[in-house]
């Protein structure tokens, strides 16, 4: 008996910017998914979404020190190199860029990209000062590495990090980068919890309660669309509900999708997003729901 099977070509792995640029020369336009590794089904769905959007699919794995405050989890952030490589290979990624810290930051990164203060001053930017400057700086550098040979292409970012997606879109527009930013839907576990690398910090008891954050956002969104809804009161109620369930919430709020400003006038379905960030047993989770 003869068997025939399609063998997926091996994913190429490079560590330096020079090697990445050389590997991409003449390969056409990249479709790029940046990650910090510890990949889950959400990341892999972004890779699947990216693949048909370019001539060569590229992912990066780099835990970016610049976007962590000193008290945050840079050192303990899960690093799962071999599993990540296997998953990307199985997902059909052509090229993995996995710089060491010395490859991306050979000198201290004193030149940084500062996001728009208005967008940076709210929600995640307010509760994690410096976070978006760290994200923008590394993403600008990754874009420079990935899109150097082609002069442009596509990058896919998940809606799970809703404000990050908006900040990156704004950066691309303001710097006239020839890169199309495509949004990927949030992948969820069976109970509705948004997939996140930080879910791995939760023990079984906390994991079973973690869906309460997305439930609170659903309840907030539903209530916001009721005639005469008082958003401030609804947000305060949502915070109290989560707090009574043992969470420490940073924010639970309804915003315009277009610029994350608070809605003016009666909330309009189809234009809004409910966003939340809260700690459960010390693990900070974020989620959002467009409605
Ligand atoms: O969303 C992430 O995983 C990170 O913020 C990113 C975009 C890879 C930059 O380090």
Short mmCIF file of C-alpha atoms and ligand atoms in Angstrom, two decimals:
data_model
loop_
_atom_site.label_atom_id
_atom_site.label_comp_id
_atom_site.label_asym_id
_atom_site.label_seq_id
_atom_site.Cartn_x
_atom_site.Cartn_y
_atom_site.Cartn_z
CA UNK A 1 0.00 0.00 0.00
CA UNK A 2 1.31 3.47 -0.76
CA UNK A 3 0.60 6.47 1.35
CA UNK A 4 0.74 10.02 0.24
CA UNK A 5 0.68 12.86 2.71
CA UNK A 6 1.32 16.52 2.47
CA UNK A 7 4.42 17.50 4.37
CA UNK A 8 4.31 21.02 5.68
CA UNK A 9 7.63 22.74 5.06
CA UNK A 10 9.51 23.41 8.26
CA UNK A 11 9.09 26.77 9.87
CA UNK A 12 12.27 28.82 9.67
CA UNK A 13 13.42 30.36 12.99
CA UNK A 14 15.63 33.43 13.16
CA UNK A 15 16.87 35.44 16.13
CA UNK A 16 18.47 38.59 14.79
CA UNK A 17 17.01 41.51 12.87
CA UNK A 18 19.67 41.04 10.17
CA UNK A 19 18.77 37.36 9.71
CA UNK A 20 15.07 38.17 9.63
CA UNK A 21 15.54 40.81 6.96
CA UNK A 22 17.71 38.44 4.93
CA UNK A 23 15.15 35.62 5.28
CA UNK A 24 12.35 37.89 4.08
CA UNK A 25 14.18 39.39 1.10
CA UNK A 26 12.35 38.46 -2.08
CA UNK A 27 9.56 36.63 -0.19
CA UNK A 28 6.84 39.23 -0.89
CA UNK A 29 4.62 40.90 1.66
CA UNK A 30 4.57 39.51 5.20
CA UNK A 31 1.42 38.85 7.22
CA UNK A 32 2.68 39.29 10.77
CA UNK A 33 1.43 38.26 14.22
CA UNK A 34 3.51 39.62 17.14
CA UNK A 35 3.26 37.67 20.41
CA UNK A 36 4.96 37.26 23.76
CA UNK A 37 4.74 33.47 23.45
CA UNK A 38 2.92 31.02 25.73
CA UNK A 39 0.66 30.57 22.75
CA UNK A 40 -2.96 29.49 23.05
CA UNK A 41 -5.79 28.99 20.58
CA UNK A 42 -6.36 32.77 20.42
CA UNK A 43 -2.84 33.40 19.10
CA UNK A 44 -3.12 30.49 16.68
CA UNK A 45 -6.40 31.82 15.29
CA UNK A 46 -4.59 35.12 14.59
CA UNK A 47 -1.90 33.19 12.71
CA UNK A 48 -4.60 31.35 10.72
CA UNK A 49 -6.28 34.68 9.97
CA UNK A 50 -2.97 36.24 8.91
CA UNK A 51 -1.79 33.48 6.56
CA UNK A 52 -3.98 34.32 3.53
CA UNK A 53 -3.30 38.05 3.99
CA UNK A 54 0.31 37.96 2.83
CA UNK A 55 2.88 36.05 0.79
CA UNK A 56 4.76 34.84 3.86
CA UNK A 57 3.40 34.40 7.41
CA UNK A 58 5.62 35.65 10.20
CA UNK A 59 5.14 35.40 13.97
CA UNK A 60 7.35 36.81 16.67
CA UNK A 61 7.91 35.68 20.24
CA UNK A 62 9.47 38.25 22.52
CA UNK A 63 8.62 39.00 26.15
CA UNK A 64 9.10 42.74 26.06
CA UNK A 65 10.57 44.05 29.30
CA UNK A 66 9.72 47.65 28.31
CA UNK A 67 5.97 47.10 28.72
CA UNK A 68 6.18 45.68 32.26
CA UNK A 69 6.34 47.89 35.34
CA UNK A 70 8.93 46.83 37.95
CA UNK A 71 6.21 45.28 40.17
CA UNK A 72 4.63 43.33 37.29
CA UNK A 73 5.21 39.76 36.10
CA UNK A 74 8.08 40.11 33.57
CA UNK A 75 10.22 37.50 35.34
CA UNK A 76 7.42 35.01 35.91
CA UNK A 77 5.70 35.53 32.55
CA UNK A 78 5.28 31.99 31.17
CA UNK A 79 7.93 31.01 28.64
CA UNK A 80 7.03 27.83 26.74
CA UNK A 81 9.47 27.84 23.83
CA UNK A 82 9.23 24.29 22.48
CA UNK A 83 5.43 24.08 22.74
CA UNK A 84 5.15 27.48 21.02
CA UNK A 85 7.42 26.39 18.15
CA UNK A 86 5.44 23.16 17.70
CA UNK A 87 2.14 25.05 17.72
CA UNK A 88 3.32 27.65 15.20
CA UNK A 89 4.73 24.96 12.95
CA UNK A 90 1.40 23.09 13.07
CA UNK A 91 -0.48 26.34 12.37
CA UNK A 92 1.47 26.79 9.14
CA UNK A 93 3.60 29.75 10.17
CA UNK A 94 6.46 30.19 7.68
CA UNK A 95 8.90 32.19 9.75
CA UNK A 96 9.36 32.75 13.47
CA UNK A 97 11.30 35.76 14.70
CA UNK A 98 12.47 35.07 18.25
CA UNK A 99 14.96 37.74 19.21
CA UNK A 100 16.93 37.57 22.43
CA UNK A 101 16.84 40.71 24.50
CA UNK A 102 20.36 41.58 23.24
CA UNK A 103 19.13 41.29 19.63
CA UNK A 104 16.26 43.71 20.01
CA UNK A 105 17.77 45.99 22.64
CA UNK A 106 21.56 45.82 22.11
CA UNK A 107 21.81 49.15 23.90
CA UNK A 108 19.32 50.50 26.45
CA UNK A 109 16.29 51.64 24.42
CA UNK A 110 16.44 55.35 25.22
CA UNK A 111 14.50 56.37 22.09
CA UNK A 112 10.87 55.40 22.62
CA UNK A 113 7.50 55.85 20.94
CA UNK A 114 5.08 57.78 23.14
CA UNK A 115 1.41 57.23 22.34
CA UNK A 116 -1.17 59.98 22.15
CA UNK A 117 -1.55 61.19 25.76
CA UNK A 118 -5.34 61.19 25.57
CA UNK A 119 -5.54 57.55 24.52
CA UNK A 120 -2.65 56.61 26.80
CA UNK A 121 -4.15 58.40 29.79
CA UNK A 122 -7.26 56.23 30.08
CA UNK A 123 -8.15 52.63 30.98
CA UNK A 124 -5.07 50.37 30.60
CA UNK A 125 -2.78 53.35 30.07
CA UNK A 126 -4.08 54.96 33.28
CA UNK A 127 -3.68 51.83 35.39
CA UNK A 128 -0.42 50.70 33.74
CA UNK A 129 1.62 53.88 33.17
CA UNK A 130 4.30 53.31 30.54
CA UNK A 131 2.66 50.16 29.22
CA UNK A 132 1.65 51.55 25.83
CA UNK A 133 4.96 53.36 25.33
CA UNK A 134 6.62 49.97 25.87
CA UNK A 135 4.22 48.26 23.47
CA UNK A 136 4.53 50.95 20.77
CA UNK A 137 8.32 50.99 21.01
CA UNK A 138 8.68 47.24 20.57
CA UNK A 139 5.99 47.05 17.88
CA UNK A 140 7.67 49.86 15.92
CA UNK A 141 10.94 47.95 16.13
CA UNK A 142 9.30 44.66 15.16
CA UNK A 143 7.59 46.38 12.22
CA UNK A 144 10.95 47.83 11.14
CA UNK A 145 12.44 44.33 11.22
CA UNK A 146 9.55 42.47 9.57
CA UNK A 147 8.49 44.95 6.89
CA UNK A 148 11.93 46.29 5.92
CA UNK A 149 12.39 44.03 2.89
CA UNK A 150 8.89 44.38 1.45
CA UNK A 151 8.19 47.98 2.41
CA UNK A 152 4.87 47.00 3.95
CA UNK A 153 2.29 44.31 4.55
CA UNK A 154 -0.29 43.29 7.14
CA UNK A 155 -0.18 42.79 10.90
CA UNK A 156 -2.91 41.08 12.93
CA UNK A 157 -3.69 42.08 16.53
CA UNK A 158 -6.35 40.53 18.77
CA UNK A 159 -9.38 42.45 19.97
CA UNK A 160 -8.79 40.93 23.41
CA UNK A 161 -6.32 43.82 23.91
CA UNK A 162 -8.82 46.31 22.57
CA UNK A 163 -7.07 49.51 23.57
CA UNK A 164 -3.71 48.15 22.39
CA UNK A 165 -5.24 47.51 18.96
CA UNK A 166 -6.49 51.10 18.87
CA UNK A 167 -3.14 52.53 19.99
CA UNK A 168 -1.31 50.53 17.29
CA UNK A 169 -3.77 51.65 14.60
CA UNK A 170 -3.21 55.24 15.69
CA UNK A 171 0.59 54.83 15.63
CA UNK A 172 0.47 53.34 12.11
CA UNK A 173 -1.74 56.16 10.89
CA UNK A 174 0.30 58.94 12.54
CA UNK A 175 3.65 57.62 11.27
CA UNK A 176 2.18 56.75 7.83
CA UNK A 177 3.47 53.20 8.12
CA UNK A 178 2.52 51.14 5.03
CA UNK A 179 1.03 48.40 7.18
CA UNK A 180 -2.61 47.28 7.26
CA UNK A 181 -3.71 46.51 10.81
CA UNK A 182 -6.29 43.73 10.95
CA UNK A 183 -8.29 42.88 14.09
CA UNK A 184 -8.78 39.29 15.23
CA UNK A 185 -11.75 38.17 17.33
CA UNK A 186 -11.19 37.10 20.93
CA UNK A 187 -11.02 33.34 21.44
CA UNK A 188 -12.91 32.07 24.48
CA UNK A 189 -12.96 28.93 26.59
CA UNK A 190 -16.18 26.90 26.70
CA UNK A 191 -17.46 28.86 29.72
CA UNK A 192 -16.82 32.22 28.01
CA UNK A 193 -13.52 33.19 29.64
CA UNK A 194 -11.31 35.09 27.17
CA UNK A 195 -8.16 33.09 26.46
CA UNK A 196 -5.06 34.73 27.92
CA UNK A 197 -1.58 33.61 28.87
CA UNK A 198 -2.26 34.96 32.36
CA UNK A 199 -5.18 32.50 32.83
CA UNK A 200 -2.43 29.99 33.59
CA UNK A 201 -1.75 31.79 36.88
CA UNK A 202 -5.24 30.86 38.17
CA UNK A 203 -5.70 27.82 40.40
CA UNK A 204 -8.72 25.57 39.78
CA UNK A 205 -11.00 27.48 42.15
CA UNK A 206 -10.11 30.88 40.68
CA UNK A 207 -10.31 29.51 37.14
CA UNK A 208 -13.90 28.38 37.74
CA UNK A 209 -14.81 31.94 38.84
CA UNK A 210 -12.83 33.80 36.18
CA UNK A 211 -15.76 33.93 33.76
CA UNK A 212 -17.43 36.39 36.15
CA UNK A 213 -15.51 39.21 34.43
CA UNK A 214 -17.04 38.56 31.01
CA UNK A 215 -20.43 37.97 32.66
CA UNK A 216 -20.17 41.38 34.34
CA UNK A 217 -19.39 43.00 30.98
CA UNK A 218 -22.35 41.22 29.35
CA UNK A 219 -24.69 42.41 32.13
CA UNK A 220 -23.29 45.96 31.85
CA UNK A 221 -23.75 46.01 28.07
CA UNK A 222 -27.31 44.69 28.27
CA UNK A 223 -28.27 47.23 30.94
CA UNK A 224 -26.62 50.10 29.01
CA UNK A 225 -29.01 49.60 26.11
CA UNK A 226 -32.14 49.87 28.25
CA UNK A 227 -34.09 53.11 27.71
CA UNK A 228 -32.99 55.82 30.15
CA UNK A 229 -29.89 53.90 31.24
CA UNK A 230 -27.63 55.84 33.63
CA UNK A 231 -24.18 54.65 32.58
CA UNK A 232 -22.32 55.98 35.60
CA UNK A 233 -24.73 54.17 37.94
CA UNK A 234 -24.53 50.97 35.90
CA UNK A 235 -20.73 51.04 35.92
CA UNK A 236 -20.69 51.59 39.69
CA UNK A 237 -23.11 48.69 40.12
CA UNK A 238 -20.96 46.42 37.91
CA UNK A 239 -17.87 47.30 40.01
CA UNK A 240 -19.76 46.54 43.24
CA UNK A 241 -21.00 43.21 41.87
CA UNK A 242 -17.51 42.07 40.91
CA UNK A 243 -16.12 43.32 44.20
CA UNK A 244 -18.77 41.34 46.10
CA UNK A 245 -17.60 38.28 44.14
CA UNK A 246 -14.07 38.81 45.49
CA UNK A 247 -12.48 40.72 42.61
CA UNK A 248 -10.46 43.95 42.79
CA UNK A 249 -11.57 45.84 39.70
CA UNK A 250 -9.59 48.65 38.04
CA UNK A 251 -12.42 49.58 35.69
CA UNK A 252 -15.63 48.32 34.11
CA UNK A 253 -16.89 50.83 31.63
CA UNK A 254 -18.84 51.48 28.44
CA UNK A 255 -17.03 53.41 25.71
CA UNK A 256 -17.42 54.41 22.08
CA UNK A 257 -15.67 51.88 19.86
CA UNK A 258 -14.32 54.65 17.63
CA UNK A 259 -12.06 56.39 20.18
CA UNK A 260 -12.85 54.82 23.58
CA UNK A 261 -14.41 58.07 24.80
CA UNK A 262 -17.42 57.86 27.14
CA UNK A 263 -20.66 57.86 25.12
CA UNK A 264 -22.47 61.17 24.89
CA UNK A 265 -26.26 60.90 24.87
CA UNK A 266 -28.21 57.67 24.67
CA UNK A 267 -25.96 54.63 24.07
CA UNK A 268 -26.29 53.40 20.48
CA UNK A 269 -26.16 49.65 19.84
CA UNK A 270 -23.45 48.63 17.38
CA UNK A 271 -21.09 51.47 18.30
CA UNK A 272 -20.06 50.61 21.83
CA UNK A 273 -17.68 48.39 23.74
CA UNK A 274 -17.73 47.39 27.40
CA UNK A 275 -14.21 47.05 28.76
CA UNK A 276 -12.99 45.72 32.07
CA UNK A 277 -9.84 44.95 34.01
CA UNK A 278 -9.85 43.26 37.40
CA UNK A 279 -7.72 41.12 39.67
CA UNK A 280 -8.80 37.70 40.87
CA UNK A 281 -6.52 36.16 43.51
CA UNK A 282 -3.79 38.58 42.41
CA UNK A 283 -4.06 37.77 38.69
CA UNK A 284 -5.03 40.76 36.57
CA UNK A 285 -7.38 39.85 33.72
CA UNK A 286 -8.82 42.09 31.00
CA UNK A 287 -11.73 41.53 28.67
CA UNK A 288 -14.13 43.47 26.48
CA UNK A 289 -17.38 43.03 24.62
CA UNK A 290 -18.53 44.97 21.56
CA UNK A 291 -22.25 45.62 21.51
O1 LIG B 1 -0.16 41.71 22.85
C1 LIG B 1 1.00 41.31 23.08
O2 LIG B 1 1.26 40.11 23.22
C2 LIG B 1 2.12 42.33 23.21
O3 LIG B 1 1.67 43.50 23.79
C3 LIG B 1 2.82 42.60 21.87
C4 LIG B 1 1.88 43.25 20.87
C5 LIG B 1 3.38 41.30 21.29
C6 LIG B 1 3.99 43.57 22.09
O4 LIG B 1 4.92 43.05 22.98
#
